[in-house]
Amino acid sequence: MTGSDQSDFIDDQDLETGETLADPQRAFDEREALRIAEALVFASAEPVSTHFVAERLPRDIDAGKILHRLKDDYASRGVNLVQVDDYWAFRTAADLSFAIRNEETEVKKLSRAALEVLSIIAYHQPVTRAEIEDIRGVQTSRGTLDVLMEAGWVRFRGRRRSPGRPVTLGTTRDFLDHFGLEELRDLPGLEELKGAGLLSGRIPSNFNIPLPFGSDDLTEDEDPITQLDLEELGLLTPGGEAEE
């Protein structure tokens, strides 16, 4: 191979991966797509969806692939690109949170009852209030659910197709974001909970941690919540206006 031939070969390589580039223009387009995706996520006050990014990239660019490459680029930095369900946001690296902690921020701790209810909803969703009470063995106050909803971690999912059509509850994307989870399947399992000291050594032999339902789609025994349901639940005033 001559010196000139070798130079041409190097010019046609990706200097980061060493892979030969079949199309230099394609490589340029992907670099620009990375910059666009970075700007879109950075400029948004809320996590942005893969679909939102895809709509703003050239049609032949895979937005999911671009976002995952960007995630890898930020993996070792002070700010990480994190995926929450199918949404993306920049977050401070977990090991640096101590450095930017705001001492003036008042931390409000959840009550034990609220933590229990939140855990049950996270692992057993879609779940009704009666089912929560059956698992806990005690009644659940409306105030406990209100606290979790005001925090933005719990939502009404639908109506169960059973007598009385009870409302089903589930967690939100904000819940995943707050606890650093990409999806519900990232919730700790039995061994992880035991390792963290959250479960005692006297666990029944038949005890198991349920696999969380990993989709926002309604199940076969759920109906969507209608405007009349929202009025009944006190979330809408008669006529369709949301309560302030």
PDB file of C-alpha atoms in Angstrom:
ATOM      1  CA  MET A   1       0.000   0.000   0.000  1.00  0.00           C
ATOM      2  CA  THR A   2       1.465   3.401  -0.999  1.00  0.00           C
ATOM      3  CA  GLY A   3       1.623   6.352   1.375  1.00  0.00           C
ATOM      4  CA  SER A   4      -1.156   8.037  -0.558  1.00  0.00           C
ATOM      5  CA  ASP A   5      -3.365   4.950  -0.456  1.00  0.00           C
ATOM      6  CA  GLN A   6      -2.772   4.582   3.279  1.00  0.00           C
ATOM      7  CA  SER A   7      -3.715   8.240   3.882  1.00  0.00           C
ATOM      8  CA  ASP A   8      -6.959   7.800   1.955  1.00  0.00           C
ATOM      9  CA  PHE A   9      -7.761   4.698   4.031  1.00  0.00           C
ATOM     10  CA  ILE A  10      -7.250   6.558   7.305  1.00  0.00           C
ATOM     11  CA  ASP A  11      -9.376   9.469   6.116  1.00  0.00           C
ATOM     12  CA  ASP A  12     -12.211   7.030   5.505  1.00  0.00           C
ATOM     13  CA  GLN A  13     -12.081   5.671   9.059  1.00  0.00           C
ATOM     14  CA  ASP A  14     -13.977   6.726  12.138  1.00  0.00           C
ATOM     15  CA  LEU A  15     -11.136   7.991  14.327  1.00  0.00           C
ATOM     16  CA  GLU A  16     -13.018   7.009  17.494  1.00  0.00           C
ATOM     17  CA  THR A  17     -14.091   3.475  16.599  1.00  0.00           C
ATOM     18  CA  GLY A  18     -11.563   2.581  13.897  1.00  0.00           C
ATOM     19  CA  GLU A  19     -14.406   1.383  11.685  1.00  0.00           C
ATOM     20  CA  THR A  20     -14.266   2.153   7.980  1.00  0.00           C
ATOM     21  CA  LEU A  21     -16.900   4.677   7.018  1.00  0.00           C
ATOM     22  CA  ALA A  22     -18.840   3.681   3.939  1.00  0.00           C
ATOM     23  CA  ASP A  23     -20.229   7.194   3.579  1.00  0.00           C
ATOM     24  CA  PRO A  24     -18.437  10.283   5.019  1.00  0.00           C
ATOM     25  CA  GLN A  25     -21.634  12.306   4.559  1.00  0.00           C
ATOM     26  CA  ARG A  26     -23.498   9.801   6.716  1.00  0.00           C
ATOM     27  CA  ALA A  27     -20.898  10.205   9.448  1.00  0.00           C
ATOM     28  CA  PHE A  28     -21.306  13.980   9.284  1.00  0.00           C
ATOM     29  CA  ASP A  29     -25.100  13.672   9.493  1.00  0.00           C
ATOM     30  CA  GLU A  30     -24.843  11.468  12.580  1.00  0.00           C
ATOM     31  CA  ARG A  31     -22.466  13.907  14.302  1.00  0.00           C
ATOM     32  CA  GLU A  32     -24.934  16.705  13.607  1.00  0.00           C
ATOM     33  CA  ALA A  33     -27.767  14.507  14.906  1.00  0.00           C
ATOM     34  CA  LEU A  34     -25.823  13.993  18.145  1.00  0.00           C
ATOM     35  CA  ARG A  35     -25.489  17.763  18.542  1.00  0.00           C
ATOM     36  CA  ILE A  36     -29.190  18.319  17.838  1.00  0.00           C
ATOM     37  CA  ALA A  37     -30.276  15.616  20.295  1.00  0.00           C
ATOM     38  CA  GLU A  38     -27.944  17.035  22.939  1.00  0.00           C
ATOM     39  CA  ALA A  39     -29.370  20.526  22.455  1.00  0.00           C
ATOM     40  CA  LEU A  40     -32.985  19.313  22.581  1.00  0.00           C
ATOM     41  CA  VAL A  41     -32.525  17.445  25.869  1.00  0.00           C
ATOM     42  CA  PHE A  42     -30.413  20.209  27.417  1.00  0.00           C
ATOM     43  CA  ALA A  43     -32.888  22.963  26.520  1.00  0.00           C
ATOM     44  CA  SER A  44     -35.948  21.148  27.867  1.00  0.00           C
ATOM     45  CA  ALA A  45     -37.097  21.633  31.451  1.00  0.00           C
ATOM     46  CA  GLU A  46     -38.772  18.225  31.326  1.00  0.00           C
ATOM     47  CA  PRO A  47     -37.550  14.827  30.074  1.00  0.00           C
ATOM     48  CA  VAL A  48     -38.021  14.539  26.311  1.00  0.00           C
ATOM     49  CA  SER A  49     -39.292  11.457  24.503  1.00  0.00           C
ATOM     50  CA  THR A  50     -37.451   9.523  21.820  1.00  0.00           C
ATOM     51  CA  HIS A  51     -40.333  10.405  19.491  1.00  0.00           C
ATOM     52  CA  PHE A  52     -39.852  14.129  20.218  1.00  0.00           C
ATOM     53  CA  VAL A  53     -36.193  13.887  19.223  1.00  0.00           C
ATOM     54  CA  ALA A  54     -36.918  11.688  16.194  1.00  0.00           C
ATOM     55  CA  GLU A  55     -39.315  14.290  14.778  1.00  0.00           C
ATOM     56  CA  ARG A  56     -36.448  16.812  14.702  1.00  0.00           C
ATOM     57  CA  LEU A  57     -33.792  14.604  13.151  1.00  0.00           C
ATOM     58  CA  PRO A  58     -33.451  13.576   9.478  1.00  0.00           C
ATOM     59  CA  ARG A  59     -35.787  10.698   8.648  1.00  0.00           C
ATOM     60  CA  ASP A  60     -32.947   8.269   7.953  1.00  0.00           C
ATOM     61  CA  ILE A  61     -31.372   8.811  11.391  1.00  0.00           C
ATOM     62  CA  ASP A  62     -32.264   6.372  14.195  1.00  0.00           C
ATOM     63  CA  ALA A  63     -33.084   8.617  17.167  1.00  0.00           C
ATOM     64  CA  GLY A  64     -32.834   5.757  19.664  1.00  0.00           C
ATOM     65  CA  LYS A  65     -29.338   4.880  18.457  1.00  0.00           C
ATOM     66  CA  ILE A  66     -28.260   8.526  18.590  1.00  0.00           C
ATOM     67  CA  LEU A  67     -29.565   8.970  22.142  1.00  0.00           C
ATOM     68  CA  HIS A  68     -27.816   5.819  23.342  1.00  0.00           C
ATOM     69  CA  ARG A  69     -24.545   7.034  21.786  1.00  0.00           C
ATOM     70  CA  LEU A  70     -25.018  10.349  23.556  1.00  0.00           C
ATOM     71  CA  LYS A  71     -25.696   8.471  26.785  1.00  0.00           C
ATOM     72  CA  ASP A  72     -22.394   6.624  26.393  1.00  0.00           C
ATOM     73  CA  ASP A  73     -20.589   9.908  25.695  1.00  0.00           C
ATOM     74  CA  TYR A  74     -21.820  11.363  28.992  1.00  0.00           C
ATOM     75  CA  ALA A  75     -21.381   8.194  31.075  1.00  0.00           C
ATOM     76  CA  SER A  76     -18.104   9.316  32.694  1.00  0.00           C
ATOM     77  CA  ARG A  77     -18.935  13.008  33.051  1.00  0.00           C
ATOM     78  CA  GLY A  78     -20.310  15.004  35.959  1.00  0.00           C
ATOM     79  CA  VAL A  79     -23.653  15.129  34.191  1.00  0.00           C
ATOM     80  CA  ASN A  80     -25.190  11.951  32.771  1.00  0.00           C
ATOM     81  CA  LEU A  81     -27.859  11.434  30.152  1.00  0.00           C
ATOM     82  CA  VAL A  82     -30.379   9.131  31.777  1.00  0.00           C
ATOM     83  CA  GLN A  83     -33.288   7.228  30.255  1.00  0.00           C
ATOM     84  CA  VAL A  84     -36.570   7.141  32.133  1.00  0.00           C
ATOM     85  CA  ASP A  85     -38.959   4.791  30.369  1.00  0.00           C
ATOM     86  CA  ASP A  86     -38.829   6.208  26.816  1.00  0.00           C
ATOM     87  CA  TYR A  87     -37.839   9.704  27.964  1.00  0.00           C
ATOM     88  CA  TRP A  88     -34.405  11.302  28.313  1.00  0.00           C
ATOM     89  CA  ALA A  89     -32.941  13.937  30.629  1.00  0.00           C
ATOM     90  CA  PHE A  90     -29.600  15.206  31.907  1.00  0.00           C
ATOM     91  CA  ARG A  91     -28.998  14.487  35.581  1.00  0.00           C
ATOM     92  CA  THR A  92     -26.099  15.033  37.953  1.00  0.00           C
ATOM     93  CA  ALA A  93     -23.924  11.925  38.231  1.00  0.00           C
ATOM     94  CA  ALA A  94     -25.129   9.933  41.225  1.00  0.00           C
ATOM     95  CA  ASP A  95     -21.707   9.919  42.911  1.00  0.00           C
ATOM     96  CA  LEU A  96     -21.523  13.740  42.806  1.00  0.00           C
ATOM     97  CA  SER A  97     -24.898  14.549  44.353  1.00  0.00           C
ATOM     98  CA  PHE A  98     -23.183  15.397  47.675  1.00  0.00           C
ATOM     99  CA  ALA A  99     -21.259  18.235  46.013  1.00  0.00           C
ATOM    100  CA  ILE A 100     -24.327  20.185  44.911  1.00  0.00           C
ATOM    101  CA  ARG A 101     -26.703  19.378  47.742  1.00  0.00           C
ATOM    102  CA  ASN A 102     -28.758  22.429  48.676  1.00  0.00           C
ATOM    103  CA  GLU A 103     -28.651  22.668  52.445  1.00  0.00           C
ATOM    104  CA  GLU A 104     -31.598  25.078  52.417  1.00  0.00           C
ATOM    105  CA  THR A 105     -33.917  22.545  50.797  1.00  0.00           C
ATOM    106  CA  GLU A 106     -36.351  21.129  53.296  1.00  0.00           C
ATOM    107  CA  VAL A 107     -36.512  17.370  52.955  1.00  0.00           C
ATOM    108  CA  LYS A 108     -39.959  16.007  53.707  1.00  0.00           C
ATOM    109  CA  LYS A 109     -39.887  12.354  54.621  1.00  0.00           C
ATOM    110  CA  LEU A 110     -42.764  10.080  53.760  1.00  0.00           C
ATOM    111  CA  SER A 111     -44.549   8.387  56.612  1.00  0.00           C
ATOM    112  CA  ARG A 112     -44.142   4.652  57.034  1.00  0.00           C
ATOM    113  CA  ALA A 113     -47.701   4.165  55.787  1.00  0.00           C
ATOM    114  CA  ALA A 114     -46.980   6.207  52.645  1.00  0.00           C
ATOM    115  CA  LEU A 115     -43.798   4.233  51.957  1.00  0.00           C
ATOM    116  CA  GLU A 116     -45.670   0.956  52.347  1.00  0.00           C
ATOM    117  CA  VAL A 117     -48.458   2.072  50.019  1.00  0.00           C
ATOM    118  CA  LEU A 118     -45.978   3.404  47.446  1.00  0.00           C
ATOM    119  CA  SER A 119     -44.048   0.116  47.512  1.00  0.00           C
ATOM    120  CA  ILE A 120     -47.206  -1.938  47.065  1.00  0.00           C
ATOM    121  CA  ILE A 121     -48.372   0.200  44.150  1.00  0.00           C
ATOM    122  CA  ALA A 122     -44.935   0.043  42.488  1.00  0.00           C
ATOM    123  CA  TYR A 123     -44.650  -3.739  42.679  1.00  0.00           C
ATOM    124  CA  HIS A 124     -48.304  -4.761  42.291  1.00  0.00           C
ATOM    125  CA  GLN A 125     -49.682  -2.208  39.811  1.00  0.00           C
ATOM    126  CA  PRO A 126     -52.302  -2.036  38.517  1.00  0.00           C
ATOM    127  CA  VAL A 127     -53.720  -2.329  42.028  1.00  0.00           C
ATOM    128  CA  THR A 128     -56.887  -1.086  43.735  1.00  0.00           C
ATOM    129  CA  ARG A 129     -57.192   0.521  47.144  1.00  0.00           C
ATOM    130  CA  ALA A 130     -58.939  -2.595  48.491  1.00  0.00           C
ATOM    131  CA  GLU A 131     -56.063  -4.765  47.259  1.00  0.00           C
ATOM    132  CA  ILE A 132     -53.550  -2.445  48.943  1.00  0.00           C
ATOM    133  CA  GLU A 133     -55.441  -2.750  52.213  1.00  0.00           C
ATOM    134  CA  ASP A 134     -55.600  -6.528  51.834  1.00  0.00           C
ATOM    135  CA  ILE A 135     -51.809  -6.687  51.435  1.00  0.00           C
ATOM    136  CA  ARG A 136     -51.102  -4.292  54.317  1.00  0.00           C
ATOM    137  CA  GLY A 137     -53.790  -5.706  56.596  1.00  0.00           C
ATOM    138  CA  VAL A 138     -54.991  -2.224  57.579  1.00  0.00           C
ATOM    139  CA  GLN A 139     -57.116   0.491  56.035  1.00  0.00           C
ATOM    140  CA  THR A 140     -55.432   3.086  53.856  1.00  0.00           C
ATOM    141  CA  SER A 141     -56.425   6.682  54.484  1.00  0.00           C
ATOM    142  CA  ARG A 142     -57.249   8.994  51.592  1.00  0.00           C
ATOM    143  CA  GLY A 143     -54.613  11.362  52.967  1.00  0.00           C
ATOM    144  CA  THR A 144     -51.851   8.823  52.353  1.00  0.00           C
ATOM    145  CA  LEU A 145     -52.812   8.477  48.700  1.00  0.00           C
ATOM    146  CA  ASP A 146     -53.170  12.261  48.397  1.00  0.00           C
ATOM    147  CA  VAL A 147     -49.572  12.737  49.579  1.00  0.00           C
ATOM    148  CA  LEU A 148     -48.276  10.319  46.955  1.00  0.00           C
ATOM    149  CA  MET A 149     -50.340  11.935  44.218  1.00  0.00           C
ATOM    150  CA  GLU A 150     -49.274  15.436  45.205  1.00  0.00           C
ATOM    151  CA  ALA A 151     -45.663  14.249  44.955  1.00  0.00           C
ATOM    152  CA  GLY A 152     -46.476  13.166  41.396  1.00  0.00           C
ATOM    153  CA  TRP A 153     -45.447   9.544  42.011  1.00  0.00           C
ATOM    154  CA  VAL A 154     -48.860   7.839  41.871  1.00  0.00           C
ATOM    155  CA  ARG A 155     -51.731   8.200  39.402  1.00  0.00           C
ATOM    156  CA  PHE A 156     -55.125   6.745  38.600  1.00  0.00           C
ATOM    157  CA  ARG A 157     -54.717   4.210  35.785  1.00  0.00           C
ATOM    158  CA  GLY A 158     -58.229   3.013  34.963  1.00  0.00           C
ATOM    159  CA  ARG A 159     -61.286   1.157  36.224  1.00  0.00           C
ATOM    160  CA  ARG A 160     -61.174  -2.542  37.083  1.00  0.00           C
ATOM    161  CA  ARG A 161     -63.775  -4.658  35.297  1.00  0.00           C
ATOM    162  CA  SER A 162     -65.190  -6.085  38.500  1.00  0.00           C
ATOM    163  CA  PRO A 163     -68.180  -5.318  40.760  1.00  0.00           C
ATOM    164  CA  GLY A 164     -68.065  -1.681  41.822  1.00  0.00           C
ATOM    165  CA  ARG A 165     -65.533  -0.891  39.074  1.00  0.00           C
ATOM    166  CA  PRO A 166     -62.800   0.179  41.538  1.00  0.00           C
ATOM    167  CA  VAL A 167     -60.117   2.593  40.379  1.00  0.00           C
ATOM    168  CA  THR A 168     -56.707   1.100  39.667  1.00  0.00           C
ATOM    169  CA  LEU A 169     -53.501   2.836  40.737  1.00  0.00           C
ATOM    170  CA  GLY A 170     -50.021   2.914  39.244  1.00  0.00           C
ATOM    171  CA  THR A 171     -46.780   4.860  39.409  1.00  0.00           C
ATOM    172  CA  THR A 172     -45.744   7.722  37.136  1.00  0.00           C
ATOM    173  CA  ARG A 173     -42.729   8.671  35.045  1.00  0.00           C
ATOM    174  CA  ASP A 174     -41.794  11.162  37.779  1.00  0.00           C
ATOM    175  CA  PHE A 175     -41.571   8.218  40.190  1.00  0.00           C
ATOM    176  CA  LEU A 176     -39.042   6.511  37.905  1.00  0.00           C
ATOM    177  CA  ASP A 177     -37.122   9.763  37.459  1.00  0.00           C
ATOM    178  CA  HIS A 178     -36.967  10.523  41.185  1.00  0.00           C
ATOM    179  CA  PHE A 179     -35.685   7.073  42.121  1.00  0.00           C
ATOM    180  CA  GLY A 180     -33.257   6.827  39.202  1.00  0.00           C
ATOM    181  CA  LEU A 181     -35.035   3.980  37.391  1.00  0.00           C
ATOM    182  CA  GLU A 182     -35.202   3.558  33.635  1.00  0.00           C
ATOM    183  CA  GLU A 183     -38.231   1.270  33.898  1.00  0.00           C
ATOM    184  CA  LEU A 184     -40.238  -0.566  36.539  1.00  0.00           C
ATOM    185  CA  ARG A 185     -38.295  -3.763  35.945  1.00  0.00           C
ATOM    186  CA  ASP A 186     -35.283  -1.972  37.478  1.00  0.00           C
ATOM    187  CA  LEU A 187     -36.950  -2.031  40.903  1.00  0.00           C
ATOM    188  CA  PRO A 188     -34.810  -4.056  43.347  1.00  0.00           C
ATOM    189  CA  GLY A 189     -35.550  -7.751  43.638  1.00  0.00           C
ATOM    190  CA  LEU A 190     -35.574 -10.015  46.671  1.00  0.00           C
ATOM    191  CA  GLU A 191     -31.798 -10.476  46.925  1.00  0.00           C
ATOM    192  CA  GLU A 192     -31.144  -6.749  46.452  1.00  0.00           C
ATOM    193  CA  LEU A 193     -33.628  -5.837  49.176  1.00  0.00           C
ATOM    194  CA  LYS A 194     -32.088  -8.381  51.546  1.00  0.00           C
ATOM    195  CA  GLY A 195     -28.596  -7.101  50.743  1.00  0.00           C
ATOM    196  CA  ALA A 196     -29.659  -3.549  51.550  1.00  0.00           C
ATOM    197  CA  GLY A 197     -31.007  -4.689  54.918  1.00  0.00           C
ATOM    198  CA  LEU A 198     -34.598  -3.817  53.997  1.00  0.00           C
ATOM    199  CA  LEU A 199     -35.853  -7.341  54.650  1.00  0.00           C
ATOM    200  CA  SER A 200     -35.268  -9.276  57.851  1.00  0.00           C
ATOM    201  CA  GLY A 201     -33.678 -12.702  57.899  1.00  0.00           C
ATOM    202  CA  ARG A 202     -36.955 -14.310  58.977  1.00  0.00           C
ATOM    203  CA  ILE A 203     -38.594 -14.385  55.569  1.00  0.00           C
ATOM    204  CA  PRO A 204     -41.197 -17.108  54.853  1.00  0.00           C
ATOM    205  CA  SER A 205     -39.895 -19.738  52.443  1.00  0.00           C
ATOM    206  CA  ASN A 206     -42.706 -19.004  49.965  1.00  0.00           C
ATOM    207  CA  PHE A 207     -42.133 -15.208  50.042  1.00  0.00           C
ATOM    208  CA  ASN A 208     -41.392 -13.629  46.678  1.00  0.00           C
ATOM    209  CA  ILE A 209     -41.168 -10.202  45.117  1.00  0.00           C
ATOM    210  CA  PRO A 210     -43.691  -9.755  42.274  1.00  0.00           C
ATOM    211  CA  LEU A 211     -42.396  -8.708  38.864  1.00  0.00           C
ATOM    212  CA  PRO A 212     -43.731  -5.185  38.278  1.00  0.00           C
ATOM    213  CA  PHE A 213     -46.019  -4.620  35.317  1.00  0.00           C
ATOM    214  CA  GLY A 214     -43.737  -2.765  32.929  1.00  0.00           C
ATOM    215  CA  SER A 215     -46.225  -0.974  30.710  1.00  0.00           C
ATOM    216  CA  ASP A 216     -48.537   2.033  30.910  1.00  0.00           C
ATOM    217  CA  ASP A 217     -51.029   0.225  28.665  1.00  0.00           C
ATOM    218  CA  LEU A 218     -54.269  -0.854  30.317  1.00  0.00           C
ATOM    219  CA  THR A 219     -54.581  -4.545  31.082  1.00  0.00           C
ATOM    220  CA  GLU A 220     -57.413  -6.736  29.801  1.00  0.00           C
ATOM    221  CA  ASP A 221     -59.423  -6.205  33.000  1.00  0.00           C
ATOM    222  CA  GLU A 222     -59.076  -2.395  33.018  1.00  0.00           C
ATOM    223  CA  ASP A 223     -61.219   0.230  31.319  1.00  0.00           C
ATOM    224  CA  PRO A 224     -59.951   3.756  30.606  1.00  0.00           C
ATOM    225  CA  ILE A 225     -60.984   6.548  32.962  1.00  0.00           C
ATOM    226  CA  THR A 226     -63.613   8.842  31.455  1.00  0.00           C
ATOM    227  CA  GLN A 227     -64.501  12.456  32.181  1.00  0.00           C
ATOM    228  CA  LEU A 228     -67.393  11.266  34.362  1.00  0.00           C
ATOM    229  CA  ASP A 229     -64.922   9.141  36.334  1.00  0.00           C
ATOM    230  CA  LEU A 230     -62.693  12.176  36.854  1.00  0.00           C
ATOM    231  CA  GLU A 231     -65.656  14.208  38.105  1.00  0.00           C
ATOM    232  CA  GLU A 232     -66.582  11.386  40.479  1.00  0.00           C
ATOM    233  CA  LEU A 233     -62.991  11.248  41.772  1.00  0.00           C
ATOM    234  CA  GLY A 234     -62.997  15.000  42.345  1.00  0.00           C
ATOM    235  CA  LEU A 235     -60.376  15.718  39.685  1.00  0.00           C
ATOM    236  CA  LEU A 236     -62.768  17.651  37.465  1.00  0.00           C
ATOM    237  CA  THR A 237     -65.599  19.968  38.344  1.00  0.00           C
ATOM    238  CA  PRO A 238     -68.936  19.302  36.589  1.00  0.00           C
ATOM    239  CA  GLY A 239     -68.576  20.664  33.068  1.00  0.00           C
ATOM    240  CA  GLY A 240     -65.069  19.396  32.521  1.00  0.00           C
ATOM    241  CA  GLU A 241     -62.832  22.034  34.145  1.00  0.00           C
ATOM    242  CA  ALA A 242     -59.953  20.783  36.236  1.00  0.00           C
ATOM    243  CA  GLU A 243     -59.917  21.746  39.879  1.00  0.00           C
ATOM    244  CA  GLU A 244     -57.124  24.131  40.884  1.00  0.00           C
TER     245      GLU A 244
END
